[in-house]
Amino acid sequence: MGFIYLAGANLLLTTVASVLCVCFAPTAAGPGIPEIKAYLNGVDTPNMFGATTMIVKIIGSIGAVSAGLDLGKEGPLVHIGSCIASLLGQGGPDNHRIKWRWLRYFNNDRDRRDLITCGAASGVCAAFRAPVGGVLFALEEVATWWRSALLWRTFFSTAIVVMVLRTFIEICNAGGCGLFGKGGLIMFDVSTVTVTYHMMDIIPVVVIGIIGGVLGSLYNFFLHKILRLYNLINQKGKVHKLLLSLSVSLFTSACLYGLPFLVECTPCDSSLAESVCPTNEGSGNFKQFNCPDGHYNDLATLLLATNDDAVRNIFSTTTSAEYHPISLLIFFALYCILGLFTFGIAVPTGLFLPIILMGSAYGRMLGIAMKSYTNIDQGLFAVLGAASLMAGSMRMTVSLCVIFLELTNNLLLLPITMIVLLIAKTVGDSFNPSIYEIILHLKGLPFLDAHPEPWMRNLTVGELADAKLPVVTLRGIETVERIVEVLRNTTHNGFPVIDDGVVPPVGLAVGATEVHGLILRAHLVHVLKKKWFQREKRRTEEWEVREKFTWVELAEREGKIEEVAVTSEEMEMYVDLHPLTNTTPYTVMESMSVAKAMVLFRQLGLRHLLIVPKYEAAGVPPVVGILTRQDLIAYNILNAFPHLTKPTSREKGN
């Protein structure tokens, strides 16, 4: 009956979370951090920050965590923070947007990017009660472009979050939260613990770092394989997504309920009161489970508790006899398996907590094995193990160090935590990329890395342009028919505007070809929607443009050519594209290397980069090509140029 109640409740909660994600907001599934990282890198991620996504993320995360699945709420909190920031910046959802005049100043790409960065930092701060760690997480892991103004804005955001959080913590500690107890925060305060270590203690610390790097890279490897399998299952439809989530939930419930029967009961310490040990309450240590009075089941204490209580239990200091090595080994193996199979199902999931639980288990086991060689407490070994596994999988260092520092509230742990993180990241980088880079690749998001591949120096942008289809250009005064044809037959978002027969200001007074600039697809759609046509072929005046368009309208990116109706009579008319053209687009010479062009593209946050010829001659077009983000992705270049050698891991590290 106990198993039926447990499995039934977990299945019900998983069903709620999964149905919401599958039917209403598919973008709410997963942690959301890779998509935020891609958006801040310049990739458009549709429906990622909408109101529906945020609501489903909140309710789905509550359901998934309450269902006992091996996932955390930290990743979803980062996504929720970014959704709130985006909605505040644009005045609410699209259907019910507030039309305050001052909100239009935030209706641009840069301010929206800054707000989403602040939201991500606030989410980390809310999850770990770590304001400085949240700022550093945004700087190290999420943001692509950083500036001094963004630093104080994220710091201000996390300061407000931690003040509100502290207020609610005090209310809950005073018993004002009712059934919610003291809140579900991971708080492991060891400020009262005196951490002492000597030179010989560095050896076990280094061992933890090496093991964390190896295990983290192995976790990434197996997770990559399982996510590819899940992609095949999820492509079969909504029913298969739902069945996969329910199967994982049922398997999790069976493991959580059945495995504690494999371990022996432990007698309670005589110094503990009977109300403390044993207990079967919803929270607390020393679960009685199947044991007689006066005994507790240490594995049930870890498994049949909230994830936050499990972290608190396994991090606890001066408890060297509470958990047996066999129980810790079963706990570690189970959470490795559940962590791999749970991530990727159609519910909001987080990676932080499963990795913390796995790392803390093997850290505590290592502490038990080395207790005769070191004075470091087993609970502190668990903290170092969690830090090493997170660094080995996520490849973060500075932000993780500060987050663990703010969690433990003990500066004495700083030196050994730094050593563990650096060693684990170095070891992990020698095997495979970070977990977020793997997810970005699986989702097909064109993320531009900070450093180009070494072989990109041997390829020019001219050669890259030759491998593509010819560039589609428009004239300064173009027919409506030509514009409609180009928009319907291509998916390009930018088109060079070329003028023939132009008299140059200097040189011979003969007809020349002018590259007037670049016009966006969205602006062409606006022109067709507004019917800004003219019967004769002429240049328009500036006042004519200002009467027809506002800068707020031109900032919008919505609109499709399928929504526009153009009559056959209008097809014969003309459109003057000069006023709507960006006359100062970024250009590169066709002889420039792809590596240099990629650095320029990424640092300036471009969408299009025009390639101009090295020589001027009859028959040579003024624009030989146009580079977009997809053209600079290493995978796509290697598909077009298979003779190029793929980089080795050593070259990539350099």
C-alpha angles and dihedrals in degrees: 000000000000091000092046091053093046096045093042094052092045092049091050093050092045090050091054093049094044097045091051092051096043099044106029112022118010090175089065091069117098128021097299093216095108090052091048089049090050093048092051087049090058103268118134109233108187120216091004098122103030128127093251091052091050095049093047090046092054097045094038093050091051091050096045095048092044090051090067094245117157096256138098138229095227097088093046090048089059090052092045090052091051092049092051091049093049093048092048091050095052096039099253136309121339095256096049104029119162110237099211111152096227092057090068089073088068092049095101134092098250098052092044089051091051092048092051089050089053090048092052091050090049091052092056090046091052092047098049104019086241114133097173090041089055092053092048091046090056090047098045105034113016113031123073097185119041132182137172094257090056091053096062092039093057090043091052091049094051091045090058091046094052092048092054090043092052090051092054092044090057092047092050093045088054090056096255096126097071113199091006090074115198096337131264101273125137101235117163106171112187097161088121092053114093107221112207124177136160136205093276090056089068089075096066089042090056090046090054090051093050093046090047092053093048095045091045093053090046090051090052091048096052093040089055091055094047093047090054089053091048090051089058091049094045092051089066093072147272096300092058091049091052094045091050091053093048092047091054090047093052092047091049093050092049092052095045092050101036105041097063088066088067095066130070125249120257122216115241120252110262091227091064122087120245090244089059101043120064109017138162097191122131092258134023139067135285102047112202095204106152096350127109122251114295093028134089137199109237095197092050087050089061100037104037096053136078115280090248092054089047090055091047091049097048092043092050116124130221089028100110094143100043099083125045120219091240091055091049091048092051090046092050094047093046095050091047090056095040092045091055096045098040098053109082100034119121098270132089105275136182129204100202101076100044090051091047091052093047093046094046091051095054090040091056091046089053089049090054091049093050100037091113092053103045142039095216112118120247091239090057089048086056090053091050091047091053091048093049095050092048090050091046092052105030097029094221121141119163098038092044091050092053093043091054090044091054091044095053096034091212121119092192089075092059101090097048092041090055092051093049094049095048094048094046093049092047092050093045094049090057091063111036144334124281121281093253092053089051091052091047090053093047092051091050094236111160098232115176114218121220094244125047120228115266094242090059088078089068094057127072126213088239090062089047091052091050090058091056131071115275114281115261112230134185131208122243091249106033135176119251089234092058092048093050091047093051094047094048097045100042138048095207118132098204134042129190114237113220129189121200127203096026118160107229119226090234133032129027117354095239131118113285134181116247127199096216095183144264129307125199126233091235091058092050090052089050089053092053093045092050091046090229093173134140131200097220128055104250143127115261127229123246094245090057091058094047091052093054104038136037125203090242091059092048090052091061117097098193124108137086131215090234089066093058122088118200124182124224090249091054090050089070093055128094136241125206105221096179098092093050096045124104099235095192107054120162112260135187132196115254089239093062116113119249090237093059092043091051092052090049092046094050099041093051095041094234131176097194134024119190120219114214125193123260093221131043115219142135111291094018110121116232090232116038096183149335126236123215132179093268091057092058098051109114093224093055093047091052090052090054094042107033092169091071113101114245111238120256120229090254092054090046091053090053 
